Coordinates of C-alpha atoms in Angstrom, one line a residue:
X520 CA 2.6 -24.1 -30.8
X521 CA -1.2 -22.5 -31.8
X522 CA -1.9 -22.6 -35.4
X523 CA -4.6 -21.3 -37.4
X524 CA -6.6 -24.6 -37.0
X525 CA -6.4 -23.9 -33.1
X526 CA -10.0 -22.6 -31.7
X527 CA -8.9 -20.5 -28.6
X528 CA -12.8 -19.5 -27.9
X529 CA -14.1 -23.0 -27.8
X530 CA -11.1 -23.4 -25.6
X531 CA -12.4 -20.3 -23.5
X532 CA -15.9 -21.7 -23.1
X533 CA -14.2 -25.0 -21.9
X534 CA -12.1 -23.1 -19.3
X535 CA -15.2 -21.6 -18.1
X536 CA -16.9 -24.5 -17.5
X537 CA -15.6 -25.5 -14.0
X538 CA -16.6 -28.9 -12.6
X539 CA -18.3 -29.0 -9.1
X540 CA -16.7 -30.9 -7.1
X541 CA -18.8 -30.5 -4.1
X542 CA -18.0 -29.4 -0.2
X543 CA -15.0 -29.3 1.6
X544 CA -13.0 -27.8 4.2
X545 CA -10.2 -26.6 2.5
X546 CA -6.2 -26.2 4.3
X547 CA -4.1 -23.7 2.1
X548 CA -0.2 -24.7 2.7
X549 CA 1.5 -21.7 3.6
X550 CA 4.9 -22.6 2.8
X551 CA 6.3 -23.0 -1.3
X552 CA 7.6 -26.6 -0.3
X553 CA 4.2 -28.5 1.1
X554 CA 3.0 -31.2 -0.8
X555 CA -1.0 -31.1 -2.0
X556 CA -1.4 -33.8 0.4
X557 CA -2.8 -31.3 2.8
X558 CA -5.7 -29.9 0.7
X559 CA -6.5 -33.2 -0.9
X560 CA -7.0 -35.1 2.2
X561 CA -9.0 -32.8 3.9
X562 CA -11.0 -32.4 0.6
X563 CA -12.3 -36.2 1.3
X564 CA -13.4 -35.4 4.5
X565 CA -16.2 -33.5 2.6
X566 CA -16.9 -31.0 5.5
X567 CA -19.3 -28.7 4.3
X568 CA -17.2 -25.7 4.7
X569 CA -16.3 -24.4 0.9
X570 CA -17.8 -24.8 -2.3
X571 CA -15.3 -26.4 -4.8
X572 CA -14.5 -26.4 -8.2
X573 CA -12.2 -27.3 -10.7
X574 CA -11.4 -25.9 -14.0
X575 CA -8.5 -26.5 -16.6
X576 CA -5.7 -23.8 -18.2
X577 CA -5.2 -22.7 -21.7
X578 CA -1.7 -23.0 -22.6
X579 CA 1.0 -19.8 -22.5
X580 CA 4.0 -19.8 -24.3
X581 CA 5.6 -19.1 -21.0
X582 CA 3.7 -21.7 -19.1
X583 CA 2.5 -19.8 -16.4
X584 CA -1.2 -19.3 -16.2
X585 CA -2.7 -16.3 -17.6
X586 CA -4.1 -14.7 -15.0
X587 CA -7.1 -12.9 -16.5
X588 CA -7.8 -16.5 -17.1
X589 CA -7.8 -17.6 -13.4
X590 CA -9.9 -13.9 -12.6
X591 CA -12.9 -15.5 -15.0
X592 CA -12.9 -18.5 -13.5
X593 CA -13.4 -17.2 -9.8
X594 CA -15.8 -15.4 -11.0
X595 CA -17.6 -18.3 -12.1
X596 CA -17.2 -20.2 -9.1
X597 CA -18.0 -17.5 -7.1
X598 CA -21.5 -17.0 -9.2
X599 CA -22.7 -20.1 -9.0
X600 CA -23.0 -20.2 -5.4
X601 CA -25.2 -17.4 -5.5
X602 CA -28.9 -18.7 -5.2
X603 CA -32.2 -17.0 -5.9
X604 CA -35.8 -17.8 -5.7
X605 CA -37.4 -19.8 -8.3
X606 CA -37.8 -17.7 -11.8
X607 CA -35.9 -14.9 -10.4
X608 CA -32.6 -13.8 -12.1
X609 CA -29.5 -14.3 -10.0
X610 CA -27.7 -11.4 -8.4
X611 CA -25.2 -10.1 -11.4
X612 CA -21.6 -9.4 -9.9
X613 CA -20.9 -5.6 -9.2
X614 CA -17.1 -5.7 -7.8
X615 CA -13.7 -8.2 -7.4
X616 CA -10.6 -7.8 -5.6
X617 CA -8.1 -10.0 -6.0
X618 CA -4.4 -10.4 -5.5
X619 CA -2.2 -12.9 -7.7
X620 CA -0.4 -14.9 -4.9
X621 CA 1.9 -16.8 -6.8
X622 CA 2.3 -18.0 -10.2
X623 CA 0.1 -20.8 -11.3
X624 CA 1.4 -24.0 -14.2
X625 CA -0.5 -24.5 -17.3
X626 CA 0.1 -28.5 -17.0
X627 CA -1.9 -28.2 -13.5
X628 CA -5.6 -27.5 -13.2
X629 CA -7.2 -25.1 -11.0
X630 CA -9.6 -25.5 -7.8
X631 CA -11.2 -22.6 -6.2
X632 CA -12.4 -22.9 -3.3
X633 CA -15.8 -20.5 -2.3
X634 CA -16.9 -19.1 1.1
X635 CA -20.4 -18.2 1.3
X636 CA -19.5 -14.9 3.5
X637 CA -22.7 -13.2 3.7
X638 CA -25.8 -13.5 2.0
X639 CA -27.6 -10.2 2.5
X640 CA -31.5 -9.0 1.5
X641 CA -29.6 -7.0 -1.2
X642 CA -26.0 -8.3 -1.5
X643 CA -24.1 -11.2 -1.5
X644 CA -20.2 -11.4 -0.8
X645 CA -17.9 -14.6 -1.9
X646 CA -14.7 -15.0 -0.8
X647 CA -12.3 -17.0 -3.6
X648 CA -9.0 -18.9 -3.6
X649 CA -8.0 -20.3 -6.2
X650 CA -5.1 -23.3 -5.5
X651 CA -2.6 -25.5 -7.0
X652 CA -1.6 -28.0 -5.2
X653 CA -3.3 -27.2 -1.9
X654 CA -1.1 -23.1 -2.3
X655 CA -3.7 -20.1 -2.9
X656 CA -2.0 -18.5 -6.4
X657 CA -5.1 -16.1 -6.7
X658 CA -7.4 -14.6 -3.3
X659 CA -10.9 -13.0 -4.3
X660 CA -13.6 -11.2 -2.7
X661 CA -16.0 -10.4 -5.4
X662 CA -20.1 -8.8 -4.2
X663 CA -22.9 -9.7 -6.0
X664 CA -26.4 -7.0 -5.9
X665 CA -29.2 -7.0 -6.4
X666 CA -30.3 -5.1 -9.4
X667 CA -31.6 -2.0 -8.1
X668 CA -32.4 1.7 -9.3
X669 CA -30.9 5.0 -8.3
X670 CA -28.6 7.4 -9.3
X671 CA -27.2 7.5 -12.7
X672 CA -24.3 9.0 -14.4
X673 CA -21.3 8.3 -16.3
X674 CA -17.8 9.9 -18.3
X675 CA -18.4 10.0 -21.8
X676 CA -16.7 7.8 -24.1
X677 CA -14.0 9.4 -25.6
X678 CA -13.5 10.2 -29.4
X679 CA -11.7 7.3 -31.7
X680 CA -11.2 5.6 -34.4
X681 CA -14.0 2.8 -35.5
X682 CA -12.2 -0.8 -34.8
X683 CA -12.9 -1.9 -38.7
X684 CA -10.1 1.1 -39.0
X685 CA -7.5 -0.6 -37.4
X686 CA -5.8 -3.4 -37.9
X687 CA -6.2 -6.7 -36.3
X688 CA -3.4 -8.8 -34.5
X689 CA -3.9 -11.3 -37.1
X690 CA -3.4 -9.4 -40.2
X691 CA -0.3 -7.7 -38.2
X692 CA 1.5 -11.2 -37.0
X693 CA -0.3 -13.8 -38.4
X694 CA 2.5 -14.1 -41.7
X695 CA 5.1 -13.9 -38.6
X696 CA 7.1 -17.4 -38.4
X697 CA 7.7 -17.0 -34.3
X698 CA 5.8 -18.8 -31.6
X699 CA 4.8 -15.8 -29.7
X700 CA 3.5 -14.0 -33.3
X701 CA 1.7 -17.1 -33.8
X702 CA 0.1 -17.5 -30.4
X703 CA -0.9 -13.7 -30.4
X704 CA -2.6 -13.3 -34.1
X705 CA -4.1 -17.3 -33.3
X706 CA -4.3 -18.5 -30.1
X707 CA -5.9 -15.7 -28.0
X708 CA -10.0 -15.9 -27.5
X709 CA -10.1 -11.6 -27.9
X710 CA -9.8 -9.9 -30.5
X711 CA -7.2 -6.5 -29.4
X712 CA -6.9 -3.5 -31.3
X713 CA -4.8 -0.7 -30.4
X714 CA -5.9 3.1 -31.5
X715 CA -2.2 4.2 -31.4
X716 CA -0.2 0.7 -32.1
X717 CA 0.8 -2.3 -30.0
X718 CA 3.9 -2.5 -27.9
X719 CA 4.3 -5.9 -28.2
X720 CA 7.6 -5.9 -30.8
X721 CA 8.3 -1.9 -30.7
X722 CA 8.4 1.1 -28.1
X723 CA 5.5 3.7 -29.0
X724 CA 6.6 6.8 -30.9
X725 CA 4.8 8.8 -28.5
X726 CA 5.7 8.3 -25.1
X727 CA 2.7 8.5 -23.3
X728 CA 1.1 6.8 -20.1
X729 CA -2.8 6.6 -21.5
X730 CA -4.0 4.4 -24.5
X731 CA -6.8 3.3 -26.0
X732 CA -8.0 -0.2 -27.8
X733 CA -10.6 -2.0 -29.1
X734 CA -11.4 -5.5 -27.7
X735 CA -14.6 -8.5 -28.4
X736 CA -14.4 -12.3 -27.7
X737 CA -14.1 -13.6 -31.7
X738 CA -17.5 -15.9 -31.1
X739 CA -21.3 -15.5 -29.5
X740 CA -21.4 -15.8 -26.1
X741 CA -23.7 -17.6 -24.4
X742 CA -26.9 -15.4 -23.1
X743 CA -25.8 -15.5 -19.4
X744 CA -24.4 -12.3 -17.8
X745 CA -22.3 -14.0 -15.1
X746 CA -20.3 -15.6 -18.5
X747 CA -19.7 -12.1 -20.3
X748 CA -18.9 -10.4 -17.3
X749 CA -15.8 -13.4 -16.2
X750 CA -14.8 -12.6 -20.1
X751 CA -14.8 -9.1 -19.5
X752 CA -12.3 -10.2 -16.6
X753 CA -10.7 -12.3 -18.6
X754 CA -10.1 -9.3 -21.3
X755 CA -9.6 -6.7 -18.8
X756 CA -6.1 -8.5 -17.9
X757 CA -5.1 -7.7 -21.4
X758 CA -2.5 -4.9 -21.9
X759 CA -4.0 -2.9 -18.4
X760 CA -0.4 -2.1 -17.4
X761 CA 0.9 -1.2 -21.2
X762 CA 0.4 2.4 -20.5
X763 CA 3.4 2.3 -18.6
X764 CA 5.6 0.7 -20.3
X765 CA 4.5 2.8 -23.5
X766 CA 5.5 5.9 -20.8
X767 CA 8.9 4.9 -20.2
X768 CA 9.2 3.6 -24.0
X769 CA 9.6 -0.2 -23.5
X770 CA 7.9 -2.9 -25.5
X771 CA 7.1 -6.9 -24.4
X772 CA 10.4 -7.9 -26.0
X773 CA 12.9 -5.8 -24.6
X774 CA 14.9 -8.6 -22.9
X775 CA 15.2 -6.2 -19.5
X776 CA 11.6 -6.2 -18.8
X777 CA 10.5 -7.8 -16.3
X778 CA 6.4 -7.4 -15.3
X779 CA 3.9 -9.4 -13.2
X780 CA 0.3 -8.7 -12.4
X781 CA 0.3 -7.8 -8.6
X782 CA -3.4 -7.2 -8.2
X783 CA -6.5 -6.3 -10.1
X784 CA -10.0 -4.7 -8.9
X785 CA -13.0 -4.7 -11.3
X786 CA -16.2 -2.7 -11.0
X787 CA -19.2 -3.5 -13.2
X788 CA -21.4 -1.0 -14.0
X789 CA -24.0 -1.9 -16.9
X790 CA -24.5 -4.9 -18.4
X791 CA -22.8 -5.3 -21.5
X792 CA -22.1 -8.0 -24.3
X793 CA -18.3 -9.0 -24.4
X794 CA -19.1 -10.1 -28.1
X795 CA -19.7 -7.3 -29.4
X796 CA -17.0 -4.5 -29.9
X797 CA -15.8 -2.8 -26.2
X798 CA -13.6 -0.1 -26.4
X799 CA -11.2 -0.3 -23.4
X800 CA -9.6 3.1 -22.7
X801 CA -6.5 3.3 -20.0
X802 CA -3.7 5.2 -18.0
X803 CA -0.8 5.2 -16.0
X804 CA -0.7 7.6 -13.1
X805 CA 2.2 6.9 -11.3
X806 CA 4.9 3.8 -11.3
X807 CA 7.4 3.8 -9.1
X808 CA 9.5 1.5 -6.4
X809 CA 9.3 -1.4 -9.4
X810 CA 5.4 -1.4 -10.1
X811 CA 3.2 0.6 -12.2
X812 CA -0.3 0.8 -11.6
X813 CA -2.4 1.1 -14.6
X814 CA -6.5 2.3 -14.8
X815 CA -8.9 1.9 -17.0
X816 CA -12.5 2.0 -18.6
X817 CA -14.5 -0.6 -20.8
X818 CA -17.4 1.0 -22.6
X819 CA -19.6 -0.7 -25.2
X820 CA -19.6 0.9 -28.5
X821 CA -22.1 3.2 -28.4
X822 CA -20.6 4.8 -25.6
X823 CA -22.2 3.1 -22.4
X824 CA -19.9 2.9 -19.2
X825 CA -19.9 -0.9 -18.9
X826 CA -16.8 -1.0 -16.4
X827 CA -13.7 0.3 -14.6
X828 CA -10.4 -1.6 -13.9
X829 CA -7.4 -1.1 -11.8
X830 CA -4.4 -3.0 -11.8
X831 CA -1.1 -2.9 -10.1
X832 CA 1.8 -4.9 -11.4
X833 CA 5.7 -5.4 -11.2
X834 CA 7.1 -3.7 -13.8
X835 CA 11.1 -3.7 -13.7
X836 CA 14.0 -3.4 -16.2
X837 CA 16.7 -5.6 -15.3
X838 CA 20.2 -3.6 -15.5
X839 CA 22.5 -5.0 -19.0
X840 CA 24.5 -7.1 -17.9
X841 CA 23.2 -7.9 -14.2

């Protein structure tokens, strides 16, 4: 259980400090009942087919790995394989497309198998599998681009209250004597402040398919663009499906609700520091067939559009008594 003395920000930095295990030929077991031996045996062979990294997971109340954590670690793993000329900055990531394949356990390490798909004159492409016991829990393709000029325009940032005008999660839930409330208040490395109220404990008063929230890391991050991109992806997984349940008058505590992320896409437009306030605008254009789509834009405080995000999730309401 988390507490006021827990340091989730330091834990986040540790999660992103992946251990490089070397090169390997990896085998991803297609069956859920297959053991880890296929992956581990192939790793020992040392065939330079993939770069292999390993990272830990942060505790979650439900025992499943937070999807944003795996997204962030996968970006770090892919970015570490981008080679640059001496004295030149690394190519920054400009997009990712990921699928959440199966749940991960917080009690086991995650291994990241990075395939160097292509290194061209301007772009580098990487394919990454996040693995536990030889099974893929996430599959991602990411692209990195050499900095370049060109046409430039962006959507404007909408007018909203400043983050200082909004209560923090700690202020709202820090005194609530419940494990979930204490995790919200003290167990997260990102400060989230909803403009129109959060949906953790009660449904929204107005059933609309859009919302805005401010976010930032609770500590100072290293001056590394790859780390900031990874933490931006980490934070982007928070609340992106909330416009769906906001539209339908549902709160996260609703025991009928069954939710899981299915995929995640992100485009990094301009550099940004995630240890400074960013506005995350979100909306849902559609929900159907037990799935809901969330789309978002992330602005710096001074109005620069830093990233666009899209995620579809499974969102089902279990019938009473079912």
